[in-house]
């Protein structure tokens, strides 16, 4: 689990960490839009440059960013192959035997890949610098207008934050049950398909029963401490927009504006 | 008038049998009451009924003059806290301070007042240095202390402990028991109901309730309960070691009064030197 970097929070202190989660969420949406609009490499370069500055300010190492790309490599290769086979416009770049690879195939793939990499970096910037609880608070705030159509914004946020809180516990539990089953001779790595299925079942069944028990007990604990879904409650974490948050959102808006304008003028 | 009045309360999860069966007793303000009984004797069910976590269909429970029902439960819950057995399943916040804040948020304490309250109660349970810790980096005993701080922060009059120490290692058990004793000793302000299998704890309490198959089997001072070893044996409940010692000596016509081994040895030595 430790090699999973995408979406991981890095608990350090930095300028980016200090920004309001709502500002970062709004910034994320603006930036992702900005990445999708342009057709010019100059704009991608500009975005990449500004993003690097932001990552630097967030004290996120280049290693983490590169690692977060890793899961995408297979997909990129796949994309390249498909594009090479199907795109038949532009000049011929080179030929392999009788098979010609066209310039547009490479160019199209590069566009998609660059967009993907930028998107992943932007998302990493958000998740690495925002603790999950603040992120949920931010999402709840963004969803609040939907209360008009009776969307349970608070309940959804509470659910997400509890899920986040219990992920480590459930992982720990999975390990515990796996070890217990291993010591009873269940083999998770080898064996026929049918054996594998029964091994997985020997893990899933107790895991679910424990998870349900946890859920009931947690519900009791929450209720006993006065929690009533939908009832008015105050907040320990009060989100507050400050000057830097507005500045950050302004910069993101400016980038989106530039990238939209670039479609017309570049 | 008693702080908690329980009258003819029964509860059944299914038709086969009552998990709690016609139980009545009172709890006085400031008392430390222990509830003992076998697994499945209905102790947790009774605790949940008192805390309004299960609907009372038969009999009634009155807490601080208010009947436990849908109408009053929100108010009763601001005065009554419950600590459960599993430290993990009652840790709601993502860090210690968030967890202590959870009850305060529900109680609609003003945001700007919360930090001071959180610090005060974290200090009470000795977790000042752990405010930013996540549950996976805390021991079981520490997590239980967080739960207790979260409840104390709501300034309750009554705290129910449902086997709060039973999943902890010896060190954790000791920590939590000490906290409970300190709370009990703090005067008339806090009333404690503790469900336990720990005989030593029972002997510390003011009153002991024995449940058997959902029914109230005995209700007396703990010394009195254990004196009646025959009756406890009927339901195969263990008599504490200390009472076994007392019994053995009683058969030899030596009456020991002390409530701990140390005291008994003292008594024996004194009576021995007199001869
Ligand atoms: N959620 C439930 N659904 C159905 N039956 C239940 C439920 N909870 C408890 N019971 C049953 O009710 C009876 C009393 O259970 P309860 O949990 O109150 O006992 P307990 O005295 O707390 O036991 P323990 O010492 O094991 O905690 C038991 O027979 C148990 O099987
Ligand atoms: Mg129980």
PDB file of N, CA, C and O in Angstrom, chain A residues 9 131 133 158 161-162 165-166 168-169 172 210 213-215 217-228 231-238, chain B residues 48 52-53 77 80 82 84 86 88-94 97-106 108-109 111 114-115 118 135-136 150 154:
ATOM      1  N   UNK A   9      -1.939  12.264   1.157  1.00  0.00           N
ATOM      2  CA  UNK A   9      -1.690  13.544   1.827  1.00  0.00           C
ATOM      3  C   UNK A   9      -0.307  13.539   2.460  1.00  0.00           C
ATOM      4  O   UNK A   9       0.079  12.566   3.108  1.00  0.00           O
ATOM      5  N   UNK A 131      -5.384  18.077   3.910  1.00  0.00           N
ATOM      6  CA  UNK A 131      -5.698  16.887   4.680  1.00  0.00           C
ATOM      7  C   UNK A 131      -7.134  16.461   4.369  1.00  0.00           C
ATOM      8  O   UNK A 131      -7.998  17.281   4.091  1.00  0.00           O
ATOM      9  N   UNK A 133      -9.721  15.539   5.812  1.00  0.00           N
ATOM     10  CA  UNK A 133     -10.858  16.121   6.505  1.00  0.00           C
ATOM     11  C   UNK A 133     -11.198  17.497   5.938  1.00  0.00           C
ATOM     12  O   UNK A 133     -12.364  17.812   5.683  1.00  0.00           O
ATOM     13  N   UNK A 158     -20.002  13.721   5.617  1.00  0.00           N
ATOM     14  CA  UNK A 158     -19.776  12.934   6.829  1.00  0.00           C
ATOM     15  C   UNK A 158     -19.398  11.498   6.456  1.00  0.00           C
ATOM     16  O   UNK A 158     -18.486  10.910   7.018  1.00  0.00           O
ATOM     17  N   UNK A 161     -15.862  11.415   5.132  1.00  0.00           N
ATOM     18  CA  UNK A 161     -14.818  11.598   6.142  1.00  0.00           C
ATOM     19  C   UNK A 161     -14.713  10.367   7.031  1.00  0.00           C
ATOM     20  O   UNK A 161     -13.624  10.000   7.461  1.00  0.00           O
ATOM     21  N   UNK A 162     -15.827   9.695   7.296  1.00  0.00           N
ATOM     22  CA  UNK A 162     -15.765   8.468   8.091  1.00  0.00           C
ATOM     23  C   UNK A 162     -15.094   7.350   7.295  1.00  0.00           C
ATOM     24  O   UNK A 162     -14.270   6.596   7.826  1.00  0.00           O
ATOM     25  N   UNK A 165     -11.518   7.977   7.506  1.00  0.00           N
ATOM     26  CA  UNK A 165     -11.022   7.674   8.836  1.00  0.00           C
ATOM     27  C   UNK A 165     -10.829   6.150   9.008  1.00  0.00           C
ATOM     28  O   UNK A 165      -9.924   5.699   9.689  1.00  0.00           O
ATOM     29  N   UNK A 166     -11.689   5.343   8.369  1.00  0.00           N
ATOM     30  CA  UNK A 166     -11.645   3.901   8.620  1.00  0.00           C
ATOM     31  C   UNK A 166     -10.796   3.116   7.627  1.00  0.00           C
ATOM     32  O   UNK A 166     -10.555   1.931   7.843  1.00  0.00           O
ATOM     33  N   UNK A 168      -7.502   3.086   7.036  1.00  0.00           N
ATOM     34  CA  UNK A 168      -6.353   2.409   7.654  1.00  0.00           C
ATOM     35  C   UNK A 168      -6.781   1.254   8.563  1.00  0.00           C
ATOM     36  O   UNK A 168      -6.142   0.200   8.576  1.00  0.00           O
ATOM     37  N   UNK A 169      -7.861   1.460   9.308  1.00  0.00           N
ATOM     38  CA  UNK A 169      -8.346   0.412  10.208  1.00  0.00           C
ATOM     39  C   UNK A 169      -8.727  -0.838   9.416  1.00  0.00           C
ATOM     40  O   UNK A 169      -8.407  -1.962   9.812  1.00  0.00           O
ATOM     41  N   UNK A 172      -5.664  -2.640   8.063  1.00  0.00           N
ATOM     42  CA  UNK A 172      -5.052  -3.375   9.159  1.00  0.00           C
ATOM     43  C   UNK A 172      -5.809  -4.690   9.399  1.00  0.00           C
ATOM     44  O   UNK A 172      -5.224  -5.753   9.563  1.00  0.00           O
ATOM     45  N   UNK A 210     -17.162  -8.090  10.098  1.00  0.00           N
ATOM     46  CA  UNK A 210     -16.542  -7.166  11.052  1.00  0.00           C
ATOM     47  C   UNK A 210     -16.890  -5.720  10.687  1.00  0.00           C
ATOM     48  O   UNK A 210     -17.182  -4.903  11.552  1.00  0.00           O
ATOM     49  N   UNK A 213     -20.338  -4.906  11.874  1.00  0.00           N
ATOM     50  CA  UNK A 213     -20.349  -4.743  13.317  1.00  0.00           C
ATOM     51  C   UNK A 213     -19.793  -3.364  13.674  1.00  0.00           C
ATOM     52  O   UNK A 213     -20.360  -2.633  14.486  1.00  0.00           O
ATOM     53  N   UNK A 214     -18.668  -3.008  13.047  1.00  0.00           N
ATOM     54  CA  UNK A 214     -18.072  -1.690  13.258  1.00  0.00           C
ATOM     55  C   UNK A 214     -19.070  -0.583  12.955  1.00  0.00           C
ATOM     56  O   UNK A 214     -19.199   0.377  13.702  1.00  0.00           O
ATOM     57  N   UNK A 215     -19.749  -0.713  11.820  1.00  0.00           N
ATOM     58  CA  UNK A 215     -20.685   0.325  11.391  1.00  0.00           C
ATOM     59  C   UNK A 215     -21.781   0.524  12.439  1.00  0.00           C
ATOM     60  O   UNK A 215     -22.102   1.650  12.808  1.00  0.00           O
ATOM     61  N   UNK A 217     -21.675  -0.265  15.658  1.00  0.00           N
ATOM     62  CA  UNK A 217     -21.135   0.302  16.897  1.00  0.00           C
ATOM     63  C   UNK A 217     -20.803   1.777  16.716  1.00  0.00           C
ATOM     64  O   UNK A 217     -21.032   2.585  17.617  1.00  0.00           O
ATOM     65  N   UNK A 218     -20.258   2.117  15.559  1.00  0.00           N
ATOM     66  CA  UNK A 218     -19.921   3.515  15.298  1.00  0.00           C
ATOM     67  C   UNK A 218     -21.188   4.377  15.297  1.00  0.00           C
ATOM     68  O   UNK A 218     -21.211   5.472  15.849  1.00  0.00           O
ATOM     69  N   UNK A 219     -22.243   3.848  14.696  1.00  0.00           N
ATOM     70  CA  UNK A 219     -23.508   4.585  14.664  1.00  0.00           C
ATOM     71  C   UNK A 219     -23.997   4.826  16.091  1.00  0.00           C
ATOM     72  O   UNK A 219     -24.429   5.934  16.425  1.00  0.00           O
ATOM     73  N   UNK A 220     -23.902   3.802  16.949  1.00  0.00           N
ATOM     74  CA  UNK A 220     -24.296   3.965  18.355  1.00  0.00           C
ATOM     75  C   UNK A 220     -23.449   5.043  19.032  1.00  0.00           C
ATOM     76  O   UNK A 220     -23.971   5.888  19.746  1.00  0.00           O
ATOM     77  N   UNK A 221     -22.132   4.969  18.793  1.00  0.00           N
ATOM     78  CA  UNK A 221     -21.226   5.934  19.439  1.00  0.00           C
ATOM     79  C   UNK A 221     -21.551   7.356  18.989  1.00  0.00           C
ATOM     80  O   UNK A 221     -21.560   8.278  19.800  1.00  0.00           O
ATOM     81  N   UNK A 222     -21.830   7.516  17.693  1.00  0.00           N
ATOM     82  CA  UNK A 222     -22.137   8.857  17.182  1.00  0.00           C
ATOM     83  C   UNK A 222     -23.446   9.374  17.760  1.00  0.00           C
ATOM     84  O   UNK A 222     -23.550  10.528  18.180  1.00  0.00           O
ATOM     85  N   UNK A 223     -24.433   8.487  17.786  1.00  0.00           N
ATOM     86  CA  UNK A 223     -25.740   8.877  18.300  1.00  0.00           C
ATOM     87  C   UNK A 223     -25.644   9.235  19.776  1.00  0.00           C
ATOM     88  O   UNK A 223     -26.198  10.240  20.226  1.00  0.00           O
ATOM     89  N   UNK A 224     -24.894   8.400  20.532  1.00  0.00           N
ATOM     90  CA  UNK A 224     -24.763   8.635  21.968  1.00  0.00           C
ATOM     91  C   UNK A 224     -24.095   9.977  22.237  1.00  0.00           C
ATOM     92  O   UNK A 224     -24.331  10.591  23.269  1.00  0.00           O
ATOM     93  N   UNK A 225     -23.252  10.437  21.306  1.00  0.00           N
ATOM     94  CA  UNK A 225     -22.601  11.727  21.512  1.00  0.00           C
ATOM     95  C   UNK A 225     -23.385  12.862  20.873  1.00  0.00           C
ATOM     96  O   UNK A 225     -22.848  13.921  20.581  1.00  0.00           O
ATOM     97  N   UNK A 226     -24.669  12.609  20.673  1.00  0.00           N
ATOM     98  CA  UNK A 226     -25.577  13.695  20.308  1.00  0.00           C
ATOM     99  C   UNK A 226     -25.657  13.995  18.827  1.00  0.00           C
ATOM    100  O   UNK A 226     -26.176  15.042  18.443  1.00  0.00           O
ATOM    101  N   UNK A 227     -25.139  13.107  17.986  1.00  0.00           N
ATOM    102  CA  UNK A 227     -25.214  13.376  16.552  1.00  0.00           C
ATOM    103  C   UNK A 227     -26.597  13.025  16.011  1.00  0.00           C
ATOM    104  O   UNK A 227     -27.096  11.928  16.223  1.00  0.00           O
ATOM    105  N   UNK A 228     -27.209  13.972  15.348  1.00  0.00           N
ATOM    106  CA  UNK A 228     -28.482  13.733  14.688  1.00  0.00           C
ATOM    107  C   UNK A 228     -28.299  14.141  13.229  1.00  0.00           C
ATOM    108  O   UNK A 228     -28.005  15.298  12.956  1.00  0.00           O
ATOM    109  N   UNK A 231     -29.252  17.607  11.651  1.00  0.00           N
ATOM    110  CA  UNK A 231     -29.485  18.635  12.667  1.00  0.00           C
ATOM    111  C   UNK A 231     -28.405  19.712  12.578  1.00  0.00           C
ATOM    112  O   UNK A 231     -27.319  19.477  12.077  1.00  0.00           O
ATOM    113  N   UNK A 232     -28.742  20.878  13.077  1.00  0.00           N
ATOM    114  CA  UNK A 232     -27.801  21.987  13.129  1.00  0.00           C
ATOM    115  C   UNK A 232     -26.629  21.603  14.011  1.00  0.00           C
ATOM    116  O   UNK A 232     -26.809  21.042  15.082  1.00  0.00           O
ATOM    117  N   UNK A 233     -25.410  21.854  13.567  1.00  0.00           N
ATOM    118  CA  UNK A 233     -24.254  21.687  14.456  1.00  0.00           C
ATOM    119  C   UNK A 233     -23.194  22.735  14.131  1.00  0.00           C
ATOM    120  O   UNK A 233     -23.153  23.251  13.029  1.00  0.00           O
ATOM    121  N   UNK A 234     -22.375  23.041  15.154  1.00  0.00           N
ATOM    122  CA  UNK A 234     -21.303  23.995  14.908  1.00  0.00           C
ATOM    123  C   UNK A 234     -20.095  23.226  14.382  1.00  0.00           C
ATOM    124  O   UNK A 234     -20.100  22.016  14.360  1.00  0.00           O
ATOM    125  N   UNK A 235     -19.055  23.946  13.964  1.00  0.00           N
ATOM    126  CA  UNK A 235     -17.889  23.297  13.392  1.00  0.00           C
ATOM    127  C   UNK A 235     -16.630  23.667  14.143  1.00  0.00           C
ATOM    128  O   UNK A 235     -16.426  24.836  14.475  1.00  0.00           O
ATOM    129  N   UNK A 236     -15.812  22.656  14.387  1.00  0.00           N
ATOM    130  CA  UNK A 236     -14.513  22.913  15.004  1.00  0.00           C
ATOM    131  C   UNK A 236     -13.586  23.551  13.979  1.00  0.00           C
ATOM    132  O   UNK A 236     -12.915  24.529  14.253  1.00  0.00           O
ATOM    133  N   UNK A 237     -13.578  22.993  12.776  1.00  0.00           N
ATOM    134  CA  UNK A 237     -12.775  23.576  11.699  1.00  0.00           C
ATOM    135  C   UNK A 237     -13.621  24.611  10.980  1.00  0.00           C
ATOM    136  O   UNK A 237     -14.593  24.252  10.338  1.00  0.00           O
ATOM    137  N   UNK A 238     -13.257  25.849  11.126  1.00  0.00           N
ATOM    138  CA  UNK A 238     -13.981  26.872  10.383  1.00  0.00           C
ATOM    139  C   UNK A 238     -13.117  27.299   9.207  1.00  0.00           C
ATOM    140  O   UNK A 238     -11.974  27.716   9.376  1.00  0.00           O
TER     141      UNK A 238
ATOM    142  N   UNK B  48     -27.665   0.183  26.617  1.00  0.00           N
ATOM    143  CA  UNK B  48     -28.188   0.875  25.432  1.00  0.00           C
ATOM    144  C   UNK B  48     -29.594   1.404  25.669  1.00  0.00           C
ATOM    145  O   UNK B  48     -29.972   2.449  25.132  1.00  0.00           O
ATOM    146  N   UNK B  52     -30.794   5.330  25.583  1.00  0.00           N
ATOM    147  CA  UNK B  52     -31.750   5.627  24.521  1.00  0.00           C
ATOM    148  C   UNK B  52     -31.297   5.173  23.142  1.00  0.00           C
ATOM    149  O   UNK B  52     -31.760   5.686  22.127  1.00  0.00           O
ATOM    150  N   UNK B  53     -30.389   4.195  23.093  1.00  0.00           N
ATOM    151  CA  UNK B  53     -29.927   3.704  21.792  1.00  0.00           C
ATOM    152  C   UNK B  53     -30.809   2.571  21.285  1.00  0.00           C
ATOM    153  O   UNK B  53     -30.738   2.180  20.128  1.00  0.00           O
ATOM    154  N   UNK B  77     -29.185  12.988  26.351  1.00  0.00           N
ATOM    155  CA  UNK B  77     -27.856  12.660  25.821  1.00  0.00           C
ATOM    156  C   UNK B  77     -26.810  13.730  26.098  1.00  0.00           C
ATOM    157  O   UNK B  77     -25.622  13.445  26.075  1.00  0.00           O
ATOM    158  N   UNK B  80     -25.624  12.481  29.560  1.00  0.00           N
ATOM    159  CA  UNK B  80     -25.247  11.087  29.764  1.00  0.00           C
ATOM    160  C   UNK B  80     -24.329  10.629  28.634  1.00  0.00           C
ATOM    161  O   UNK B  80     -24.646  10.795  27.459  1.00  0.00           O
ATOM    162  N   UNK B  82     -21.621   7.495  27.086  1.00  0.00           N
ATOM    163  CA  UNK B  82     -21.362   6.062  27.187  1.00  0.00           C
ATOM    164  C   UNK B  82     -20.049   5.725  26.481  1.00  0.00           C
ATOM    165  O   UNK B  82     -19.792   6.179  25.370  1.00  0.00           O
ATOM    166  N   UNK B  84     -17.801   2.722  25.042  1.00  0.00           N
ATOM    167  CA  UNK B  84     -17.999   1.337  24.615  1.00  0.00           C
ATOM    168  C   UNK B  84     -16.715   0.522  24.732  1.00  0.00           C
ATOM    169  O   UNK B  84     -15.643   1.048  25.031  1.00  0.00           O
ATOM    170  N   UNK B  86     -15.024  -1.394  22.291  1.00  0.00           N
ATOM    171  CA  UNK B  86     -14.012  -1.386  21.237  1.00  0.00           C
ATOM    172  C   UNK B  86     -13.495   0.034  20.972  1.00  0.00           C
ATOM    173  O   UNK B  86     -14.219   0.884  20.490  1.00  0.00           O
ATOM    174  N   UNK B  88     -11.618   1.290  18.778  1.00  0.00           N
ATOM    175  CA  UNK B  88     -11.593   1.737  17.389  1.00  0.00           C
ATOM    176  C   UNK B  88     -12.946   2.188  16.896  1.00  0.00           C
ATOM    177  O   UNK B  88     -13.048   3.098  16.084  1.00  0.00           O
ATOM    178  N   UNK B  89     -13.994   1.523  17.375  1.00  0.00           N
ATOM    179  CA  UNK B  89     -15.314   1.784  16.808  1.00  0.00           C
ATOM    180  C   UNK B  89     -16.022   2.971  17.422  1.00  0.00           C
ATOM    181  O   UNK B  89     -17.189   3.212  17.159  1.00  0.00           O
ATOM    182  N   UNK B  90     -15.327   3.710  18.290  1.00  0.00           N
ATOM    183  CA  UNK B  90     -15.954   4.920  18.811  1.00  0.00           C
ATOM    184  C   UNK B  90     -15.062   6.126  18.576  1.00  0.00           C
ATOM    185  O   UNK B  90     -15.296   7.192  19.111  1.00  0.00           O
ATOM    186  N   UNK B  91     -14.032   5.939  17.761  1.00  0.00           N
ATOM    187  CA  UNK B  91     -13.165   7.047  17.393  1.00  0.00           C
ATOM    188  C   UNK B  91     -13.709   7.624  16.097  1.00  0.00           C
ATOM    189  O   UNK B  91     -13.552   7.047  15.032  1.00  0.00           O
ATOM    190  N   UNK B  92     -14.374   8.768  16.187  1.00  0.00           N
ATOM    191  CA  UNK B  92     -15.117   9.283  15.043  1.00  0.00           C
ATOM    192  C   UNK B  92     -14.304  10.303  14.256  1.00  0.00           C
ATOM    193  O   UNK B  92     -14.272  10.276  13.034  1.00  0.00           O
ATOM    194  N   UNK B  93     -13.593  11.175  14.962  1.00  0.00           N
ATOM    195  CA  UNK B  93     -12.802  12.197  14.279  1.00  0.00           C
ATOM    196  C   UNK B  93     -11.553  11.608  13.649  1.00  0.00           C
ATOM    197  O   UNK B  93     -11.210  10.460  13.892  1.00  0.00           O
ATOM    198  N   UNK B  94     -10.872  12.415  12.833  1.00  0.00           N
ATOM    199  CA  UNK B  94      -9.671  11.876  12.197  1.00  0.00           C
ATOM    200  C   UNK B  94      -8.422  12.079  13.051  1.00  0.00           C
ATOM    201  O   UNK B  94      -7.415  11.436  12.831  1.00  0.00           O
ATOM    202  N   UNK B  97      -7.960  15.656  18.546  1.00  0.00           N
ATOM    203  CA  UNK B  97      -8.731  16.869  18.835  1.00  0.00           C
ATOM    204  C   UNK B  97     -10.051  16.903  18.059  1.00  0.00           C
ATOM    205  O   UNK B  97     -11.062  17.361  18.572  1.00  0.00           O
ATOM    206  N   UNK B  98     -10.038  16.366  16.847  1.00  0.00           N
ATOM    207  CA  UNK B  98     -11.294  16.312  16.083  1.00  0.00           C
ATOM    208  C   UNK B  98     -12.302  15.400  16.763  1.00  0.00           C
ATOM    209  O   UNK B  98     -13.505  15.660  16.742  1.00  0.00           O
ATOM    210  N   UNK B  99     -11.789  14.312  17.351  1.00  0.00           N
ATOM    211  CA  UNK B  99     -12.712  13.391  17.996  1.00  0.00           C
ATOM    212  C   UNK B  99     -13.333  14.010  19.241  1.00  0.00           C
ATOM    213  O   UNK B  99     -14.531  13.867  19.485  1.00  0.00           O
ATOM    214  N   UNK B 100     -12.503  14.711  20.039  1.00  0.00           N
ATOM    215  CA  UNK B 100     -13.056  15.376  21.223  1.00  0.00           C
ATOM    216  C   UNK B 100     -14.072  16.443  20.779  1.00  0.00           C
ATOM    217  O   UNK B 100     -15.086  16.666  21.420  1.00  0.00           O
ATOM    218  N   UNK B 101     -13.788  17.071  19.624  1.00  0.00           N
ATOM    219  CA  UNK B 101     -14.671  18.136  19.132  1.00  0.00           C
ATOM    220  C   UNK B 101     -16.029  17.609  18.668  1.00  0.00           C
ATOM    221  O   UNK B 101     -17.013  18.351  18.670  1.00  0.00           O
ATOM    222  N   UNK B 102     -16.078  16.331  18.281  1.00  0.00           N
ATOM    223  CA  UNK B 102     -17.303  15.804  17.661  1.00  0.00           C
ATOM    224  C   UNK B 102     -18.565  16.063  18.502  1.00  0.00           C
ATOM    225  O   UNK B 102     -19.569  16.566  17.997  1.00  0.00           O
ATOM    226  N   UNK B 103     -18.481  15.741  19.795  1.00  0.00           N
ATOM    227  CA  UNK B 103     -19.635  15.942  20.675  1.00  0.00           C
ATOM    228  C   UNK B 103     -19.941  17.426  20.865  1.00  0.00           C
ATOM    229  O   UNK B 103     -21.102  17.823  20.945  1.00  0.00           O
ATOM    230  N   UNK B 104     -18.870  18.226  20.923  1.00  0.00           N
ATOM    231  CA  UNK B 104     -19.064  19.664  21.099  1.00  0.00           C
ATOM    232  C   UNK B 104     -19.782  20.264  19.900  1.00  0.00           C
ATOM    233  O   UNK B 104     -20.623  21.146  20.034  1.00  0.00           O
ATOM    234  N   UNK B 105     -19.431  19.776  18.712  1.00  0.00           N
ATOM    235  CA  UNK B 105     -20.086  20.256  17.488  1.00  0.00           C
ATOM    236  C   UNK B 105     -21.580  19.934  17.543  1.00  0.00           C
ATOM    237  O   UNK B 105     -22.424  20.759  17.188  1.00  0.00           O
ATOM    238  N   UNK B 106     -21.890  18.728  18.004  1.00  0.00           N
ATOM    239  CA  UNK B 106     -23.298  18.336  18.090  1.00  0.00           C
ATOM    240  C   UNK B 106     -24.041  19.162  19.125  1.00  0.00           C
ATOM    241  O   UNK B 106     -25.228  19.443  18.988  1.00  0.00           O
ATOM    242  N   UNK B 108     -23.458  22.110  19.707  1.00  0.00           N
ATOM    243  CA  UNK B 108     -23.437  23.468  19.172  1.00  0.00           C
ATOM    244  C   UNK B 108     -22.679  24.454  20.050  1.00  0.00           C
ATOM    245  O   UNK B 108     -23.093  25.597  20.240  1.00  0.00           O
ATOM    246  N   UNK B 109     -21.547  23.981  20.577  1.00  0.00           N
ATOM    247  CA  UNK B 109     -20.620  24.879  21.266  1.00  0.00           C
ATOM    248  C   UNK B 109     -20.009  25.783  20.207  1.00  0.00           C
ATOM    249  O   UNK B 109     -19.760  25.359  19.079  1.00  0.00           O
ATOM    250  N   UNK B 111     -17.539  27.644  17.844  1.00  0.00           N
ATOM    251  CA  UNK B 111     -16.253  27.196  17.285  1.00  0.00           C
ATOM    252  C   UNK B 111     -15.067  27.786  18.040  1.00  0.00           C
ATOM    253  O   UNK B 111     -14.103  27.084  18.345  1.00  0.00           O
ATOM    254  N   UNK B 114     -14.037  26.057  21.296  1.00  0.00           N
ATOM    255  CA  UNK B 114     -13.732  24.628  21.323  1.00  0.00           C
ATOM    256  C   UNK B 114     -12.298  24.306  21.710  1.00  0.00           C
ATOM    257  O   UNK B 114     -12.057  23.408  22.511  1.00  0.00           O
ATOM    258  N   UNK B 115     -11.338  25.065  21.155  1.00  0.00           N
ATOM    259  CA  UNK B 115      -9.936  24.742  21.420  1.00  0.00           C
ATOM    260  C   UNK B 115      -9.627  24.679  22.915  1.00  0.00           C
ATOM    261  O   UNK B 115      -8.972  23.738  23.375  1.00  0.00           O
ATOM    262  N   UNK B 118     -11.197  21.549  24.413  1.00  0.00           N
ATOM    263  CA  UNK B 118     -10.475  20.352  23.976  1.00  0.00           C
ATOM    264  C   UNK B 118      -9.178  20.199  24.767  1.00  0.00           C
ATOM    265  O   UNK B 118      -8.868  19.125  25.281  1.00  0.00           O
ATOM    266  N   UNK B 135      -5.907   7.995  14.980  1.00  0.00           N
ATOM    267  CA  UNK B 135      -6.177   6.807  15.794  1.00  0.00           C
ATOM    268  C   UNK B 135      -5.201   5.656  15.566  1.00  0.00           C
ATOM    269  O   UNK B 135      -4.862   4.952  16.508  1.00  0.00           O
ATOM    270  N   UNK B 136      -4.721   5.488  14.324  1.00  0.00           N
ATOM    271  CA  UNK B 136      -3.837   4.338  14.091  1.00  0.00           C
ATOM    272  C   UNK B 136      -2.478   4.485  14.766  1.00  0.00           C
ATOM    273  O   UNK B 136      -1.718   3.532  14.837  1.00  0.00           O
ATOM    274  N   UNK B 150     -13.726  12.985  25.200  1.00  0.00           N
ATOM    275  CA  UNK B 150     -14.809  13.470  24.352  1.00  0.00           C
ATOM    276  C   UNK B 150     -16.125  13.539  25.105  1.00  0.00           C
ATOM    277  O   UNK B 150     -16.947  14.435  24.886  1.00  0.00           O
ATOM    278  N   UNK B 154     -18.356  17.104  27.230  1.00  0.00           N
ATOM    279  CA  UNK B 154     -19.770  17.473  27.125  1.00  0.00           C
ATOM    280  C   UNK B 154     -20.394  17.690  28.501  1.00  0.00           C
ATOM    281  O   UNK B 154     -21.588  17.913  28.626  1.00  0.00           O
TER     282      UNK B 154
END
